[in-house]
Amino acid sequence: MSMRVTVRGAGIIGLSVAEELLRRGHLVRVVDPAPARGASFAAAGMLSPAAEVWHGEHDVLRLGLASLALWPDLAQRLDVPLVDTGTLLVGVDAGDLQQVRRQADLLARHGVQVEEWSRRQVVEREPSLDRVAGGVWVPGEGSVNPREVCAALLERVRVEPEEPTDWRADVTVIATGSVLPEPHRHLVRGVRGEILRLRTDDPPSRTVRGWVSGEPVYLVPRRPEAAGPAEVVVGATSEEHDGLPVVTAGGVLRLLAAARVVWPALDRAELVETTARDRPGTLDGLPLIGPTERSGEWLAAGHYRHGVLLAPLTARLIAEAMDDPRSAVDAAVDPRRFTSRQPGGIHAPHAQR
Ligand code: GLY
């Protein structure tokens, strides 16, 4: 049965949900006064479920791998490039390398295939990373440019600045990132991320996630459109804070300092943009996807570090639950896990890193 759906929020999550619902024949209106200018505008676009995961994040990994598998079809449908050269975890000193190996062990325990590379193997494959002590390659991962993805979605989905007065929706999906309306506001908090965009003739050929004397940093190269400099995105700070997400001098300094140790060619790169946005963090680090306890009100929010990666899965989960009201959404992401008073309802989980 075709539903009338309002999607509030035109970031990569809201747009992906809207596009999937439109494809399935629902009537959809998307409302956002500034489409694709929130967290999606800052995001590097890593499709790195394994390289971004840590202890205790089993569900994040499970959902991320499921969504990664949906990305090739989505990228093809939207006609946007997808870089699929994997993620390279690297360490600069012995302690950093130990951190990389711990993550490799964790991934191996989860059945994720990884390959350990010596320093020599790293430099053979990525000559610009000549100061690292060694690494671990995670094949199958990649990246997209979220700005291109949002632009392609905006060609398919019309966005209006305000809720139309002549429209009554059966369901409203709230996808407003880190600022949710009441009564859901407390479920998501802003975690500031600052990120840099550079142009270079000497980019790495794959996503690099490095540890530099304990400081994490990542580099995400874009495929160059033609001969000439390529964009490399360097990220990202992570800070709990109140107030507007602004770029700080200290944040830029930390990112540049860590990135140039991993990738010395940074010194010659052109710094073209600094951006800060809030990531939408939840209490348990998992998103909120599906119906709430308020009739006709659904959430697709709280994706924290994984909004771009989880966009196609989120769209699918929402669309499947809408198409078949008897189907339950994945319990790990059910927004009612924080509010359910049902016996056996999901209890308030502990906070994660
Ligand atoms: N997924 C990368 C970040 O949130 O910085």
PDB file of N, CA and C and ligand atoms in Angstrom, residues 43-46 52 193-195 209 218 235-238 279 304-307, ligand 1:
ATOM      1  N   ALA A  43      31.390  15.092   5.902  1.00  0.00           N
ATOM      2  CA  ALA A  43      31.856  13.696   5.959  1.00  0.00           C
ATOM      3  C   ALA A  43      32.877  13.357   4.878  1.00  0.00           C
ATOM      4  N   ALA A  44      33.847  12.526   5.270  1.00  0.00           N
ATOM      5  CA  ALA A  44      34.867  12.070   4.319  1.00  0.00           C
ATOM      6  C   ALA A  44      34.309  10.999   3.383  1.00  0.00           C
ATOM      7  N   GLY A  45      33.291  10.265   3.848  1.00  0.00           N
ATOM      8  CA  GLY A  45      32.686   9.247   2.992  1.00  0.00           C
ATOM      9  C   GLY A  45      33.346   7.883   3.082  1.00  0.00           C
ATOM     10  N   MET A  46      33.973   7.605   4.238  1.00  0.00           N
ATOM     11  CA  MET A  46      34.613   6.291   4.402  1.00  0.00           C
ATOM     12  C   MET A  46      33.567   5.183   4.404  1.00  0.00           C
ATOM     13  N   GLU A  52      36.921   1.074  11.053  1.00  0.00           N
ATOM     14  CA  GLU A  52      36.417   2.079  11.991  1.00  0.00           C
ATOM     15  C   GLU A  52      35.851   1.460  13.272  1.00  0.00           C
ATOM     16  N   GLY A 193      33.189  17.207  14.829  1.00  0.00           N
ATOM     17  CA  GLY A 193      34.274  16.692  13.994  1.00  0.00           C
ATOM     18  C   GLY A 193      34.773  17.802  13.092  1.00  0.00           C
ATOM     19  N   GLU A 194      36.074  18.044  13.120  1.00  0.00           N
ATOM     20  CA  GLU A 194      36.680  19.004  12.200  1.00  0.00           C
ATOM     21  C   GLU A 194      37.427  18.214  11.138  1.00  0.00           C
ATOM     22  N   ILE A 195      37.401  18.710   9.919  1.00  0.00           N
ATOM     23  CA  ILE A 195      37.930  17.930   8.802  1.00  0.00           C
ATOM     24  C   ILE A 195      38.531  18.887   7.777  1.00  0.00           C
ATOM     25  N   ARG A 209      44.103   4.832   7.580  1.00  0.00           N
ATOM     26  CA  ARG A 209      43.736   5.201   8.944  1.00  0.00           C
ATOM     27  C   ARG A 209      44.984   4.991   9.780  1.00  0.00           C
ATOM     28  N   TYR A 218      42.905  10.087   9.730  1.00  0.00           N
ATOM     29  CA  TYR A 218      42.673   9.340   8.496  1.00  0.00           C
ATOM     30  C   TYR A 218      42.801  10.240   7.272  1.00  0.00           C
ATOM     31  N   GLY A 235      40.903  13.702   8.292  1.00  0.00           N
ATOM     32  CA  GLY A 235      40.013  13.853   9.439  1.00  0.00           C
ATOM     33  C   GLY A 235      40.487  13.038  10.604  1.00  0.00           C
ATOM     34  N   ALA A 236      39.778  13.107  11.589  1.00  0.00           N
ATOM     35  CA  ALA A 236      38.848  14.143  11.991  1.00  0.00           C
ATOM     36  C   ALA A 236      38.966  14.260  13.497  1.00  0.00           C
ATOM     37  N   THR A 237      38.784  15.459  13.989  1.00  0.00           N
ATOM     38  CA  THR A 237      38.764  15.604  15.445  1.00  0.00           C
ATOM     39  C   THR A 237      37.454  15.017  15.975  1.00  0.00           C
ATOM     40  N   SER A 238      37.387  14.809  17.263  1.00  0.00           N
ATOM     41  CA  SER A 238      36.165  14.275  17.867  1.00  0.00           C
ATOM     42  C   SER A 238      36.048  14.844  19.264  1.00  0.00           C
ATOM     43  N   ARG A 279      28.693  15.326  14.608  1.00  0.00           N
ATOM     44  CA  ARG A 279      28.228  13.961  14.348  1.00  0.00           C
ATOM     45  C   ARG A 279      27.071  13.698  15.311  1.00  0.00           C
ATOM     46  N   TYR A 304      26.088   8.714  14.141  1.00  0.00           N
ATOM     47  CA  TYR A 304      27.404   8.976  14.718  1.00  0.00           C
ATOM     48  C   TYR A 304      28.502   9.014  13.648  1.00  0.00           C
ATOM     49  N   ARG A 305      29.472   8.092  13.662  1.00  0.00           N
ATOM     50  CA  ARG A 305      30.595   8.139  12.703  1.00  0.00           C
ATOM     51  C   ARG A 305      30.264   7.414  11.394  1.00  0.00           C
ATOM     52  N   HIS A 306      29.045   6.912  11.247  1.00  0.00           N
ATOM     53  CA  HIS A 306      28.810   5.931  10.188  1.00  0.00           C
ATOM     54  C   HIS A 306      27.651   6.295   9.250  1.00  0.00           C
ATOM     55  N   GLY A 307      27.325   7.584   9.179  1.00  0.00           N
ATOM     56  CA  GLY A 307      26.144   7.992   8.395  1.00  0.00           C
ATOM     57  C   GLY A 307      26.247   7.613   6.927  1.00  0.00           C
TER      58      GLY A 307
HETATM   59  N1  GLY B   1      33.642   8.236   9.978  1.00  0.00           N
HETATM   60  C1  GLY B   1      34.638   9.179  10.208  1.00  0.00           C
HETATM   61  C2  GLY B   1      34.365  10.190  11.209  1.00  0.00           C
HETATM   62  O1  GLY B   1      33.306  10.252  11.787  1.00  0.00           O
HETATM   63  O2  GLY B   1      35.226  10.984  11.464  1.00  0.00           O
END
